[in-house]
PDB file of C-alpha atoms and ligand atoms in Angstrom:
ATOM      1  CA  MET S   1     102.443 104.084 111.000  1.00 46.00           C
ATOM      2  CA  ILE S   2     103.868 101.144 112.911  1.00 48.00           C
ATOM      3  CA  GLU S   3     107.642 101.425 113.133  1.00 47.00           C
ATOM      4  CA  GLY S   4     109.537  99.611 110.385  1.00 47.00           C
ATOM      5  CA  VAL S   5     106.432  98.627 108.507  1.00 49.00           C
ATOM      6  CA  ALA S   6     106.545 101.552 106.091  1.00 48.00           C
ATOM      7  CA  GLU S   7     110.035 100.820 104.771  1.00 48.00           C
ATOM      8  CA  MET S   8     109.335  97.120 104.457  1.00 47.00           C
ATOM      9  CA  LEU S   9     106.265  97.681 102.379  1.00 50.00           C
ATOM     10  CA  ARG S  10     107.586 100.494 100.228  1.00 46.00           C
ATOM     11  CA  GLU S  11     109.909  98.091  98.424  1.00 57.00           C
ATOM     12  CA  GLY S  12     107.668  97.820  95.351  1.00 72.00           C
ATOM     13  CA  LYS S  13     107.714  94.052  95.332  1.00 86.00           C
ATOM     14  CA  LYS S  14     105.388  92.260  92.917  1.00 94.00           C
ATOM     15  CA  TYR S  15     103.268  89.231  93.823  1.00 96.00           C
ATOM     16  CA  LEU S  16     102.306  86.375  91.563  1.00 98.00           C
ATOM     17  CA  ILE S  17      99.842  83.742  92.764  1.00 98.00           C
ATOM     18  CA  GLY S  18      98.984  80.670  90.723  1.00 98.00           C
ATOM     19  CA  ASN S  19      95.545  79.290  91.555  1.00 98.00           C
ATOM     20  CA  TRP S  20      95.516  75.648  90.526  1.00 98.00           C
ATOM     21  CA  LYS S  21      91.791  75.342  91.297  1.00 98.00           C
ATOM     22  CA  MET S  22      90.697  71.669  90.949  1.00 98.00           C
ATOM     23  CA  PHE S  23      93.411  70.645  88.500  1.00 98.00           C
ATOM     24  CA  LYS S  24      96.422  68.265  88.607  1.00 98.00           C
ATOM     25  CA  ASP S  25      96.868  64.851  90.161  1.00 98.00           C
ATOM     26  CA  GLU S  26      99.494  64.131  92.799  1.00 97.00           C
ATOM     27  CA  ILE S  27     102.314  63.376  90.378  1.00 97.00           C
ATOM     28  CA  GLN S  28     101.657  66.467  88.285  1.00 98.00           C
ATOM     29  CA  ALA S  29     101.344  68.680  91.347  1.00 98.00           C
ATOM     30  CA  HIS S  30     104.647  67.484  92.782  1.00 97.00           C
ATOM     31  CA  ALA S  31     106.502  67.707  89.493  1.00 97.00           C
ATOM     32  CA  HIS S  32     105.219  71.227  88.812  1.00 97.00           C
ATOM     33  CA  PHE S  33     105.962  72.457  92.325  1.00 97.00           C
ATOM     34  CA  HIS S  34     109.439  70.955  92.317  1.00 96.00           C
ATOM     35  CA  LEU S  35     110.271  72.553  88.953  1.00 97.00           C
ATOM     36  CA  LEU S  36     108.980  75.912  90.143  1.00 97.00           C
ATOM     37  CA  ALA S  37     111.121  75.882  93.304  1.00 96.00           C
ATOM     38  CA  GLN S  38     114.136  74.852  91.211  1.00 95.00           C
ATOM     39  CA  PHE S  39     113.465  77.624  88.686  1.00 96.00           C
ATOM     40  CA  LEU S  40     113.192  80.273  91.409  1.00 95.00           C
ATOM     41  CA  ALA S  41     116.352  79.022  93.106  1.00 94.00           C
ATOM     42  CA  GLU S  42     118.329  79.203  89.855  1.00 94.00           C
ATOM     43  CA  LYS S  43     116.992  82.518  88.601  1.00 90.00           C
ATOM     44  CA  LYS S  44     117.105  84.265  92.008  1.00 85.00           C
ATOM     45  CA  ILE S  45     114.380  86.609  90.843  1.00 85.00           C
ATOM     46  CA  PHE S  46     112.969  89.296  93.114  1.00 84.00           C
ATOM     47  CA  LEU S  47     109.361  88.240  93.123  1.00 92.00           C
ATOM     48  CA  ASP S  48     106.959  86.803  95.651  1.00 94.00           C
ATOM     49  CA  VAL S  49     105.533  83.647  94.080  1.00 97.00           C
ATOM     50  CA  ALA S  50     102.701  81.649  95.639  1.00 98.00           C
ATOM     51  CA  ILE S  51     100.638  78.643  94.628  1.00 98.00           C
ATOM     52  CA  ALA S  52      97.092  78.080  95.891  1.00 98.00           C
ATOM     53  CA  ALA S  53      96.980  74.292  95.683  1.00 98.00           C
ATOM     54  CA  PRO S  54      94.161  71.790  96.240  1.00 98.00           C
ATOM     55  CA  SER S  55      94.057  71.024  99.967  1.00 98.00           C
ATOM     56  CA  VAL S  56      94.880  67.316  99.548  1.00 98.00           C
ATOM     57  CA  PHE S  57      98.374  68.252  98.312  1.00 98.00           C
ATOM     58  CA  LEU S  58      99.233  70.860 100.945  1.00 98.00           C
ATOM     59  CA  SER S  59     100.943  68.656 103.524  1.00 97.00           C
ATOM     60  CA  ASP S  60     103.361  67.224 100.989  1.00 97.00           C
ATOM     61  CA  LEU S  61     103.962  70.391  98.990  1.00 98.00           C
ATOM     62  CA  VAL S  62     104.750  72.436 102.072  1.00 97.00           C
ATOM     63  CA  ARG S  63     107.958  70.405 102.470  1.00 95.00           C
ATOM     64  CA  LYS S  64     109.073  71.481  99.009  1.00 94.00           C
ATOM     65  CA  THR S  65     108.696  75.239  99.226  1.00 93.00           C
ATOM     66  CA  GLN S  66     112.397  75.762 100.068  1.00 91.00           C
ATOM     67  CA  ASN S  67     111.290  79.192 101.299  1.00 90.00           C
ATOM     68  CA  LEU S  68     111.007  80.153  97.639  1.00 94.00           C
ATOM     69  CA  VAL S  69     107.368  79.427  96.976  1.00 96.00           C
ATOM     70  CA  THR S  70     104.581  80.514  99.300  1.00 97.00           C
ATOM     71  CA  LEU S  71     101.953  77.820  99.677  1.00 98.00           C
ATOM     72  CA  LEU S  72      98.298  78.780 100.061  1.00 98.00           C
ATOM     73  CA  ALA S  73      95.028  76.922 100.423  1.00 98.00           C
ATOM     74  CA  GLN S  74      92.068  77.760  98.206  1.00 98.00           C
ATOM     75  CA  ASN S  75      89.587  78.076 101.054  1.00 98.00           C
ATOM     76  CA  VAL S  76      89.443  77.788 104.839  1.00 98.00           C
ATOM     77  CA  HIS S  77      86.720  77.735 107.506  1.00 98.00           C
ATOM     78  CA  TRP S  78      86.411  80.452 110.146  1.00 98.00           C
ATOM     79  CA  GLU S  79      85.930  78.128 113.142  1.00 98.00           C
ATOM     80  CA  ARG S  80      88.992  76.619 114.785  1.00 98.00           C
ATOM     81  CA  GLU S  81      87.440  73.151 114.821  1.00 98.00           C
ATOM     82  CA  GLY S  82      84.043  71.486 114.863  1.00 98.00           C
ATOM     83  CA  PRO S  83      81.536  69.309 113.030  1.00 98.00           C
ATOM     84  CA  PHE S  84      82.049  70.880 109.577  1.00 98.00           C
ATOM     85  CA  THR S  85      82.452  67.946 107.222  1.00 98.00           C
ATOM     86  CA  GLY S  86      84.650  68.739 104.260  1.00 96.00           C
ATOM     87  CA  GLU S  87      86.150  71.915 105.698  1.00 97.00           C
ATOM     88  CA  ILE S  88      89.682  72.746 106.830  1.00 98.00           C
ATOM     89  CA  SER S  89      90.638  75.247 109.537  1.00 98.00           C
ATOM     90  CA  VAL S  90      93.229  77.945 110.143  1.00 98.00           C
ATOM     91  CA  PRO S  91      94.924  75.905 112.934  1.00 98.00           C
ATOM     92  CA  MET S  92      95.194  72.986 110.487  1.00 98.00           C
ATOM     93  CA  LEU S  93      96.938  75.216 107.941  1.00 98.00           C
ATOM     94  CA  ARG S  94      99.191  76.666 110.619  1.00 98.00           C
ATOM     95  CA  SER S  95     100.154  73.216 111.886  1.00 98.00           C
ATOM     96  CA  LEU S  96     101.277  72.286 108.375  1.00 97.00           C
ATOM     97  CA  GLY S  97     103.178  75.521 107.776  1.00 97.00           C
ATOM     98  CA  VAL S  98     100.839  76.671 104.997  1.00 98.00           C
ATOM     99  CA  SER S  99     100.977  80.472 104.707  1.00 96.00           C
ATOM    100  CA  GLY S 100      97.337  81.372 104.165  1.00 97.00           C
ATOM    101  CA  SER S 101      94.398  81.008 101.833  1.00 98.00           C
ATOM    102  CA  LEU S 102      92.258  82.546  99.143  1.00 98.00           C
ATOM    103  CA  VAL S 103      88.804  83.545 100.392  1.00 98.00           C
ATOM    104  CA  GLY S 104      85.618  84.443  98.566  1.00 98.00           C
ATOM    105  CA  HIS S 105      86.730  83.368  95.099  1.00 98.00           C
ATOM    106  CA  SER S 106      83.897  83.994  92.628  1.00 98.00           C
ATOM    107  CA  GLU S 107      83.763  80.267  91.830  1.00 98.00           C
ATOM    108  CA  ARG S 108      82.992  79.647  95.505  1.00 98.00           C
ATOM    109  CA  ARG S 109      80.430  82.442  95.457  1.00 98.00           C
ATOM    110  CA  LEU S 110      78.721  81.210  92.273  1.00 97.00           C
ATOM    111  CA  SER S 111      78.807  77.444  92.840  1.00 97.00           C
ATOM    112  CA  PHE S 112      78.959  76.965  96.612  1.00 97.00           C
ATOM    113  CA  GLY S 113      76.816  79.700  98.099  1.00 97.00           C
ATOM    114  CA  GLU S 114      79.663  81.857  99.397  1.00 97.00           C
ATOM    115  CA  ASN S 115      78.913  85.512 100.020  1.00 98.00           C
ATOM    116  CA  ASN S 116      80.571  88.604 101.440  1.00 98.00           C
ATOM    117  CA  VAL S 117      79.833  87.513 104.998  1.00 98.00           C
ATOM    118  CA  THR S 118      81.333  84.021 104.718  1.00 98.00           C
ATOM    119  CA  ALA S 119      84.324  85.415 102.790  1.00 98.00           C
ATOM    120  CA  GLY S 120      84.833  88.015 105.508  1.00 98.00           C
ATOM    121  CA  LYS S 121      84.615  85.487 108.331  1.00 98.00           C
ATOM    122  CA  ARG S 122      87.243  83.339 106.618  1.00 98.00           C
ATOM    123  CA  MET S 123      89.461  86.383 106.113  1.00 96.00           C
ATOM    124  CA  GLY S 124      89.110  87.402 109.765  1.00 95.00           C
ATOM    125  CA  ALA S 125      90.070  83.930 110.970  1.00 96.00           C
ATOM    126  CA  LEU S 126      93.187  83.969 108.777  1.00 95.00           C
ATOM    127  CA  LEU S 127      94.341  87.445 109.840  1.00 92.00           C
ATOM    128  CA  ARG S 128      93.755  86.736 113.516  1.00 91.00           C
ATOM    129  CA  GLY S 129      95.729  83.516 113.068  1.00 92.00           C
ATOM    130  CA  GLY S 130      98.609  85.456 111.498  1.00 90.00           C
ATOM    131  CA  LEU S 131      98.101  83.913 108.071  1.00 94.00           C
ATOM    132  CA  LYS S 132      97.761  85.578 104.677  1.00 94.00           C
ATOM    133  CA  ALA S 133      94.259  86.235 103.371  1.00 96.00           C
ATOM    134  CA  VAL S 134      93.598  86.869  99.690  1.00 98.00           C
ATOM    135  CA  LEU S 135      90.088  88.337  99.556  1.00 98.00           C
ATOM    136  CA  CYS S 136      88.692  87.907  96.043  1.00 98.00           C
ATOM    137  CA  VAL S 137      86.209  90.489  94.797  1.00 98.00           C
ATOM    138  CA  GLY S 138      84.859  91.421  91.381  1.00 98.00           C
ATOM    139  CA  GLU S 139      81.726  92.356  89.512  1.00 98.00           C
ATOM    140  CA  SER S 140      79.668  90.321  87.035  1.00 98.00           C
ATOM    141  CA  LEU S 141      79.299  91.349  83.397  1.00 97.00           C
ATOM    142  CA  GLU S 142      75.776  92.556  84.070  1.00 98.00           C
ATOM    143  CA  GLU S 143      76.952  94.702  86.951  1.00 98.00           C
ATOM    144  CA  ARG S 144      79.686  96.238  84.786  1.00 98.00           C
ATOM    145  CA  ASP S 145      77.302  96.853  81.894  1.00 97.00           C
ATOM    146  CA  GLN S 146      74.919  98.594  84.271  1.00 98.00           C
ATOM    147  CA  GLY S 147      77.726 100.827  85.536  1.00 97.00           C
ATOM    148  CA  ARG S 148      77.507  99.324  89.027  1.00 98.00           C
ATOM    149  CA  TRP S 149      80.994  97.854  89.310  1.00 98.00           C
ATOM    150  CA  SER S 150      82.305 100.356  91.841  1.00 98.00           C
ATOM    151  CA  ARG S 151      79.267 100.032  94.103  1.00 98.00           C
ATOM    152  CA  VAL S 152      79.606  96.231  93.954  1.00 98.00           C
ATOM    153  CA  LEU S 153      83.299  96.332  94.916  1.00 98.00           C
ATOM    154  CA  GLU S 154      82.661  98.731  97.784  1.00 98.00           C
ATOM    155  CA  THR S 155      79.897  96.494  99.130  1.00 98.00           C
ATOM    156  CA  GLN S 156      82.036  93.368  98.790  1.00 98.00           C
ATOM    157  CA  VAL S 157      84.941  94.903 100.698  1.00 97.00           C
ATOM    158  CA  CYS S 158      82.855  96.610 103.369  1.00 96.00           C
ATOM    159  CA  GLN S 159      80.581  93.661 104.113  1.00 97.00           C
ATOM    160  CA  ALA S 160      83.542  91.284 104.215  1.00 97.00           C
ATOM    161  CA  PHE S 161      85.395  93.509 106.681  1.00 94.00           C
ATOM    162  CA  GLU S 162      82.286  93.993 108.761  1.00 95.00           C
ATOM    163  CA  ALA S 163      81.923  90.204 109.022  1.00 97.00           C
ATOM    164  CA  SER S 164      85.640  89.645 109.603  1.00 96.00           C
ATOM    165  CA  GLY S 165      85.697  91.278 113.021  1.00 93.00           C
ATOM    166  CA  VAL S 166      88.860  93.114 111.921  1.00 88.00           C
ATOM    167  CA  LYS S 167      87.925  96.462 113.345  1.00 78.00           C
ATOM    168  CA  ASN S 168      90.604  99.010 112.674  1.00 72.00           C
ATOM    169  CA  ALA S 169      93.603 100.025 110.638  1.00 73.00           C
ATOM    170  CA  PHE S 170      96.016  99.231 113.436  1.00 68.00           C
ATOM    171  CA  GLU S 171      94.846  95.632 113.524  1.00 71.00           C
ATOM    172  CA  ILE S 172      95.295  95.298 109.779  1.00 73.00           C
ATOM    173  CA  LEU S 173      98.627  97.091 109.604  1.00 72.00           C
ATOM    174  CA  GLY S 174      99.833  95.236 112.677  1.00 69.00           C
ATOM    175  CA  SER S 175      99.355  92.077 110.723  1.00 65.00           C
ATOM    176  CA  PHE S 176     101.809  93.437 108.156  1.00 66.00           C
ATOM    177  CA  ALA S 177     104.599  93.331 110.696  1.00 61.00           C
ATOM    178  CA  GLN S 178     106.568  90.474 109.132  1.00 66.00           C
ATOM    179  CA  SER S 179     105.259  90.423 105.584  1.00 79.00           C
ATOM    180  CA  PRO S 180     101.989  91.557 104.068  1.00 87.00           C
ATOM    181  CA  LEU S 181      99.080  89.438 105.220  1.00 90.00           C
ATOM    182  CA  LEU S 182      96.205  91.258 103.589  1.00 92.00           C
ATOM    183  CA  PHE S 183      95.732  90.903  99.855  1.00 95.00           C
ATOM    184  CA  VAL S 184      92.727  91.789  97.752  1.00 98.00           C
ATOM    185  CA  ALA S 185      92.337  90.193  94.340  1.00 98.00           C
ATOM    186  CA  TYR S 186      90.243  92.137  91.860  1.00 98.00           C
ATOM    187  CA  GLU S 187      88.853  89.411  89.614  1.00 98.00           C
ATOM    188  CA  PRO S 188      86.018  90.610  87.378  1.00 98.00           C
ATOM    189  CA  VAL S 189      83.838  87.534  86.931  1.00 98.00           C
ATOM    190  CA  TRP S 190      83.545  88.125  83.178  1.00 98.00           C
ATOM    191  CA  ALA S 191      87.324  87.973  82.768  1.00 98.00           C
ATOM    192  CA  ILE S 192      87.865  84.681  84.640  1.00 98.00           C
ATOM    193  CA  GLY S 193      88.651  81.803  82.323  1.00 97.00           C
ATOM    194  CA  SER S 194      87.097  83.669  79.398  1.00 97.00           C
ATOM    195  CA  GLY S 195      90.236  84.663  77.548  1.00 96.00           C
ATOM    196  CA  HIS S 196      88.915  88.240  77.701  1.00 96.00           C
ATOM    197  CA  ALA S 197      90.962  90.021  80.322  1.00 98.00           C
ATOM    198  CA  ALA S 198      89.972  93.449  81.543  1.00 98.00           C
ATOM    199  CA  SER S 199      91.987  96.140  79.830  1.00 98.00           C
ATOM    200  CA  PRO S 200      94.890  97.391  81.947  1.00 98.00           C
ATOM    201  CA  ALA S 201      93.061 100.750  82.120  1.00 98.00           C
ATOM    202  CA  GLN S 202      89.894  99.086  83.476  1.00 98.00           C
ATOM    203  CA  ALA S 203      91.939  97.112  85.999  1.00 98.00           C
ATOM    204  CA  GLN S 204      93.919 100.171  87.104  1.00 98.00           C
ATOM    205  CA  GLU S 205      90.692 102.131  87.548  1.00 98.00           C
ATOM    206  CA  ALA S 206      89.210  99.382  89.742  1.00 98.00           C
ATOM    207  CA  HIS S 207      92.425  98.972  91.744  1.00 98.00           C
ATOM    208  CA  SER S 208      92.690 102.688  92.373  1.00 97.00           C
ATOM    209  CA  PHE S 209      89.056 102.673  93.484  1.00 98.00           C
ATOM    210  CA  LEU S 210      89.708  99.752  95.846  1.00 98.00           C
ATOM    211  CA  ARG S 211      92.748 101.512  97.303  1.00 97.00           C
ATOM    212  CA  ASN S 212      90.614 104.574  97.953  1.00 97.00           C
ATOM    213  CA  ILE S 213      88.004 102.410  99.669  1.00 97.00           C
ATOM    214  CA  PHE S 214      90.666 101.080 102.024  1.00 93.00           C
ATOM    215  CA  SER S 215      91.968 104.588 102.671  1.00 93.00           C
ATOM    216  CA  PHE S 216      88.489 105.935 103.325  1.00 94.00           C
ATOM    217  CA  TYR S 217      87.312 103.189 105.666  1.00 91.00           C
ATOM    218  CA  PHE S 218      90.541 102.056 107.311  1.00 87.00           C
ATOM    219  CA  GLY S 219      92.952 104.985 106.978  1.00 87.00           C
ATOM    220  CA  ARG S 220      95.442 106.221 104.403  1.00 87.00           C
ATOM    221  CA  ASP S 221      98.189 103.859 105.560  1.00 85.00           C
ATOM    222  CA  VAL S 222      96.043 100.822 104.900  1.00 87.00           C
ATOM    223  CA  GLY S 223      95.031 102.122 101.477  1.00 90.00           C
ATOM    224  CA  GLU S 224      98.644 102.680 100.594  1.00 87.00           C
ATOM    225  CA  TYR S 225      99.894  99.317 101.768  1.00 84.00           C
ATOM    226  CA  VAL S 226      97.151  96.802 101.008  1.00 91.00           C
ATOM    227  CA  LYS S 227      98.383  94.552  98.190  1.00 94.00           C
ATOM    228  CA  ILE S 228      95.909  94.520  95.308  1.00 97.00           C
ATOM    229  CA  LEU S 229      96.257  91.823  92.658  1.00 98.00           C
ATOM    230  CA  TYR S 230      94.499  91.581  89.323  1.00 98.00           C
ATOM    231  CA  GLY S 231      93.038  88.254  88.148  1.00 98.00           C
ATOM    232  CA  GLY S 232      91.170  87.227  85.023  1.00 98.00           C
ATOM    233  CA  SER S 233      92.768  85.775  81.882  1.00 98.00           C
ATOM    234  CA  VAL S 234      96.268  86.917  82.830  1.00 98.00           C
ATOM    235  CA  LYS S 235      98.940  85.188  80.761  1.00 98.00           C
ATOM    236  CA  ALA S 236     102.568  85.617  79.802  1.00 98.00           C
ATOM    237  CA  SER S 237     101.673  87.903  76.907  1.00 98.00           C
ATOM    238  CA  ASN S 238      99.750  90.462  79.002  1.00 98.00           C
ATOM    239  CA  ILE S 239     101.154  90.234  82.530  1.00 98.00           C
ATOM    240  CA  LYS S 240     103.561  93.143  82.092  1.00 97.00           C
ATOM    241  CA  ASP S 241     100.756  95.422  80.903  1.00 98.00           C
ATOM    242  CA  PHE S 242      98.902  94.823  84.160  1.00 98.00           C
ATOM    243  CA  LEU S 243     101.854  94.874  86.517  1.00 97.00           C
ATOM    244  CA  SER S 244     103.093  98.158  85.018  1.00 96.00           C
ATOM    245  CA  CYS S 245      99.996  99.926  86.357  1.00 97.00           C
ATOM    246  CA  PRO S 246     100.664 101.956  89.518  1.00 94.00           C
ATOM    247  CA  ASP S 247      97.983 100.353  91.693  1.00 96.00           C
ATOM    248  CA  ILE S 248      98.461  96.749  90.568  1.00 97.00           C
ATOM    249  CA  ASP S 249     100.784  94.924  92.951  1.00 96.00           C
ATOM    250  CA  GLY S 250     100.574  91.547  91.299  1.00 97.00           C
ATOM    251  CA  ALA S 251      98.432  88.945  89.588  1.00 98.00           C
ATOM    252  CA  LEU S 252      96.256  86.006  90.575  1.00 98.00           C
ATOM    253  CA  VAL S 253      96.474  83.553  87.701  1.00 98.00           C
ATOM    254  CA  GLY S 254      94.275  80.552  86.994  1.00 98.00           C
ATOM    255  CA  GLY S 255      94.548  78.720  83.680  1.00 98.00           C
ATOM    256  CA  ALA S 256      97.957  80.060  82.666  1.00 98.00           C
ATOM    257  CA  SER S 257      99.482  79.000  85.991  1.00 98.00           C
ATOM    258  CA  LEU S 258      98.853  75.335  85.170  1.00 98.00           C
ATOM    259  CA  ASN S 259     101.416  75.355  82.383  1.00 97.00           C
ATOM    260  CA  VAL S 260     104.925  75.156  83.814  1.00 97.00           C
ATOM    261  CA  GLN S 261     106.707  77.002  81.012  1.00 97.00           C
ATOM    262  CA  GLU S 262     104.118  79.739  80.739  1.00 98.00           C
ATOM    263  CA  PHE S 263     104.225  80.288  84.497  1.00 98.00           C
ATOM    264  CA  PHE S 264     108.019  80.577  84.382  1.00 97.00           C
ATOM    265  CA  GLN S 265     107.689  83.202  81.650  1.00 97.00           C
ATOM    266  CA  MET S 266     105.198  85.085  83.757  1.00 98.00           C
ATOM    267  CA  CYS S 267     107.576  85.001  86.739  1.00 97.00           C
ATOM    268  CA  GLU S 268     110.400  86.383  84.606  1.00 96.00           C
ATOM    269  CA  ARG S 269     108.293  89.102  83.060  1.00 96.00           C
ATOM    270  CA  ALA S 270     106.835  90.153  86.399  1.00 96.00           C
ATOM    271  CA  ALA S 271     110.268  90.203  88.008  1.00 93.00           C
ATOM    272  CA  SER S 272     111.691  92.293  85.162  1.00 92.00           C
ATOM    273  CA  LEU S 273     109.497  95.174  86.375  1.00 90.00           C
ATOM    274  CA  VAL S 274     111.015  95.156  89.860  1.00 82.00           C
ATOM    275  CA  LYS S 275     114.346  96.539  90.907  1.00 66.00           C
ATOM    276  CA  GLY S 276     116.161  93.668  92.623  1.00 56.00           C
TER     277      GLY S 276
HETATM  278  P1  13P K   1      92.009  82.599  84.794  1.00 90.23           P
HETATM  279  O1  13P K   1      93.416  83.126  84.902  1.00 90.23           O
HETATM  280  O2  13P K   1      91.944  81.205  84.255  1.00 90.23           O
HETATM  281  O3  13P K   1      91.131  83.574  84.072  1.00 90.23           O
HETATM  282  O4  13P K   1      91.433  82.482  86.275  1.00 90.23           O
HETATM  283  C1  13P K   1      91.579  83.554  87.131  1.00 90.23           C
HETATM  284  C2  13P K   1      91.239  83.092  88.490  1.00 90.23           C
HETATM  285  O5  13P K   1      90.109  82.712  88.765  1.00 90.23           O
HETATM  286  C3  13P K   1      92.316  83.084  89.490  1.00 90.23           C
HETATM  287  O6  13P K   1      91.819  82.906  90.767  1.00 90.23           O
END
């Protein structure tokens, strides 16, 4: 274990990421972000809160984080620069002060031809650039019904890491040196935007499985310290049920993160589970 890393990561912090997807105009985005920073400043809650905002808002929002809100992109290309119309790069995010990005979200996989390889390449570029990567994985309803969910998750993680060029545990844990950089979001496709969340028991089972995958392939330290978030119809009324599970380090929230008051409630409920 790299010196100092163990203590830093044993703190039991919880992570809450709001994924705004393709919602909000400029005025709404600014108002929401401003209110969130104000809320976190007033409440002084012990919680790591991030927003994955549409890329057009990043350069303005980054000035409003007040070191209280982590700002993420929703996608990023693996090349540093080049003729890739419509894409943004890791150096661009770094130059703005944006902290990282989601990669491999199922909406990107289903609608834009993303796969484990492209997700992994994006993740590798982020980690090598010292930015946070939130690798999204999750099975379809058909795959769950056929009892294939664990095989699907293992393939998603392994192929993504293979493509990432991140070779060993040391490289991953080394990237934890200041704060965790590697996050995995377990988002079963059937639970996203459906109003039908996984049960906390189903989510815990999948998270524990994912942790074991990391331990098996990358070493016990990585399995213990990778941050695994649950996503899929999380809202204020169920967030505590998920975050109380031993292997669930936080939540990745879509629809419910768009509502300012509901997101505040989620922050408070998540923080109530953590010793400050
Ligand atoms: P919902 O919370 O709307 O189900 O979306 C989850 C999600 O896709 C977060 O990335």
